[in-house]
């Protein structure tokens, strides 16, 4: 029996009804053009757009819903897609993957200079990132080298934001790249990064970007921004805890870092989503006693469900 437009609308309404509470707070988005006439695909595309997912992410979810329906032989509106097979994820399988890092990266401090890196590394923060803003190559090289020196003698893992050539040259543990940084990479650059043995963390802000990151075989995946942040202009809306939990279920084979507007009061619900690391910026930089605040946040990490 053929499926009618009314049947597609009914399936879409069922999806929305089951998941509206989880993904509340997002304005409905225009439904993108469908590239298939499969009814489940069309229904999921319509529903995910209604739930506020941008076009690129709604298309990913529609394909996954269709793939799961074909794989299992039945349509389920109640079950949100979170099986990597239905998204075509590689999950670090294959020869072209970056060096591994621990699944639990712990408290992850994002810091503006080498002085801050030294302060937090010596406070016991397990993972630190140098996010140094400059257009001066010499200044960048000096700051990255100073940050690498700053973590020597500590267990801290140092990631360098953006400046991957300087990170390789200085012998940093890893590099963190955003989506714009990935856009700027040439194939030869990617090969240089892989060949260096450096670890790679990638920022993501939704399903399409998670799939893009997975294709690179990164060392970890950052998920955000979870909450509103004033530190940088964000191209996407804050993702919230409902989406974060869905992302964490899908990407659980990776070390996961939640980032964006997270303070001590949000640690418990963020950790409950299953992420193994929480990144903080203002919570440390604006603290009256950053070392004491770091100790408090590390204790919250140790108390979280993913630590058990």
CSV table of C-alpha atoms in Angstrom, one decimal, residues 76-178:
chain,number,residue,atom,x,y,z
A,76,UNK,CA,10.0,4.1,15.2
A,77,UNK,CA,9.0,7.7,16.0
A,78,UNK,CA,9.9,7.2,19.7
A,79,UNK,CA,13.6,6.3,19.2
A,80,UNK,CA,15.9,9.1,18.3
A,81,UNK,CA,18.7,7.9,15.9
A,82,UNK,CA,21.9,7.3,17.7
A,83,UNK,CA,23.4,4.2,16.1
A,84,UNK,CA,26.7,5.1,14.3
A,85,UNK,CA,25.9,2.7,11.5
A,86,UNK,CA,22.9,4.7,10.4
A,87,UNK,CA,25.0,7.8,10.1
A,88,UNK,CA,27.8,6.1,8.2
A,89,UNK,CA,30.4,6.9,10.9
A,90,UNK,CA,33.9,5.5,10.7
A,91,UNK,CA,34.6,5.9,14.4
A,92,UNK,CA,38.4,6.0,14.0
A,93,UNK,CA,38.4,2.8,12.0
A,94,UNK,CA,40.8,2.6,9.1
A,95,UNK,CA,44.5,3.6,8.5
A,96,UNK,CA,44.1,7.4,8.3
A,97,UNK,CA,43.4,8.3,11.9
A,98,UNK,CA,45.1,10.6,14.4
A,99,UNK,CA,47.0,9.4,17.5
A,100,UNK,CA,44.7,8.5,20.3
A,101,UNK,CA,44.2,10.3,23.6
A,102,UNK,CA,42.4,9.2,26.8
A,103,UNK,CA,38.7,8.8,26.7
A,104,UNK,CA,38.5,10.9,29.9
A,105,UNK,CA,40.3,14.1,29.3
A,106,UNK,CA,38.9,15.6,32.6
A,107,UNK,CA,38.8,19.3,33.3
A,108,UNK,CA,39.9,21.1,30.1
A,109,UNK,CA,41.1,24.6,30.6
A,110,UNK,CA,41.1,27.0,27.6
A,111,UNK,CA,43.7,29.7,28.3
A,112,UNK,CA,44.9,32.8,26.6
A,113,UNK,CA,48.7,32.6,27.1
A,114,UNK,CA,51.6,30.5,28.3
A,115,UNK,CA,51.5,32.1,31.8
A,116,UNK,CA,48.0,30.9,32.3
A,117,UNK,CA,49.0,27.5,30.9
A,118,UNK,CA,51.8,27.2,33.5
A,119,UNK,CA,49.5,28.3,36.3
A,120,UNK,CA,46.8,25.7,35.5
A,121,UNK,CA,49.1,22.9,34.6
A,122,UNK,CA,50.9,23.3,38.0
A,123,UNK,CA,47.5,23.4,39.7
A,124,UNK,CA,46.9,19.9,38.4
A,125,UNK,CA,44.5,20.6,35.5
A,126,UNK,CA,44.9,17.5,33.3
A,127,UNK,CA,44.2,19.1,29.9
A,128,UNK,CA,45.0,22.6,28.9
A,129,UNK,CA,44.6,24.5,25.6
A,130,UNK,CA,46.6,27.5,24.5
A,131,UNK,CA,44.2,29.8,22.6
A,132,UNK,CA,46.6,32.6,21.7
A,133,UNK,CA,45.3,35.3,19.4
A,134,UNK,CA,47.9,36.9,17.2
A,135,UNK,CA,48.7,37.5,13.5
A,136,UNK,CA,52.5,37.7,14.2
A,137,UNK,CA,54.1,34.4,13.3
A,138,UNK,CA,57.1,35.1,15.6
A,139,UNK,CA,54.9,35.9,18.6
A,140,UNK,CA,52.9,32.8,17.9
A,141,UNK,CA,56.0,30.6,17.8
A,142,UNK,CA,57.3,32.1,21.0
A,143,UNK,CA,54.1,31.7,22.9
A,144,UNK,CA,53.5,28.1,21.7
A,145,UNK,CA,57.1,27.1,22.6
A,146,UNK,CA,56.6,28.8,26.0
A,147,UNK,CA,53.4,26.9,26.6
A,148,UNK,CA,55.1,23.6,25.7
A,149,UNK,CA,57.9,24.4,28.2
A,150,UNK,CA,55.2,25.4,30.8
A,151,UNK,CA,53.7,22.0,31.0
A,152,UNK,CA,57.0,20.1,31.3
A,153,UNK,CA,57.3,18.3,34.6
A,154,UNK,CA,53.5,18.1,34.9
A,155,UNK,CA,51.0,15.4,33.6
A,156,UNK,CA,49.1,18.1,31.7
A,157,UNK,CA,48.2,17.4,28.1
A,158,UNK,CA,48.7,20.6,26.0
A,159,UNK,CA,46.6,21.3,22.9
A,160,UNK,CA,47.3,24.4,20.8
A,161,UNK,CA,44.3,26.1,19.2
A,162,UNK,CA,44.7,26.9,15.5
A,163,UNK,CA,48.5,27.3,15.2
A,164,UNK,CA,49.2,23.7,14.2
A,165,UNK,CA,52.5,24.3,12.4
A,166,UNK,CA,53.9,26.0,15.5
A,167,UNK,CA,52.5,23.2,17.6
A,168,UNK,CA,54.3,20.5,15.6
A,169,UNK,CA,57.5,22.5,15.6
A,170,UNK,CA,57.4,23.0,19.4
A,171,UNK,CA,56.4,19.4,20.2
A,172,UNK,CA,53.0,20.0,21.7
A,173,UNK,CA,50.8,17.1,22.7
A,174,UNK,CA,48.0,18.1,20.4
A,175,UNK,CA,46.3,20.7,18.3
A,176,UNK,CA,42.6,21.9,18.3
A,177,UNK,CA,41.0,23.0,15.1
A,178,UNK,CA,37.6,24.6,14.5
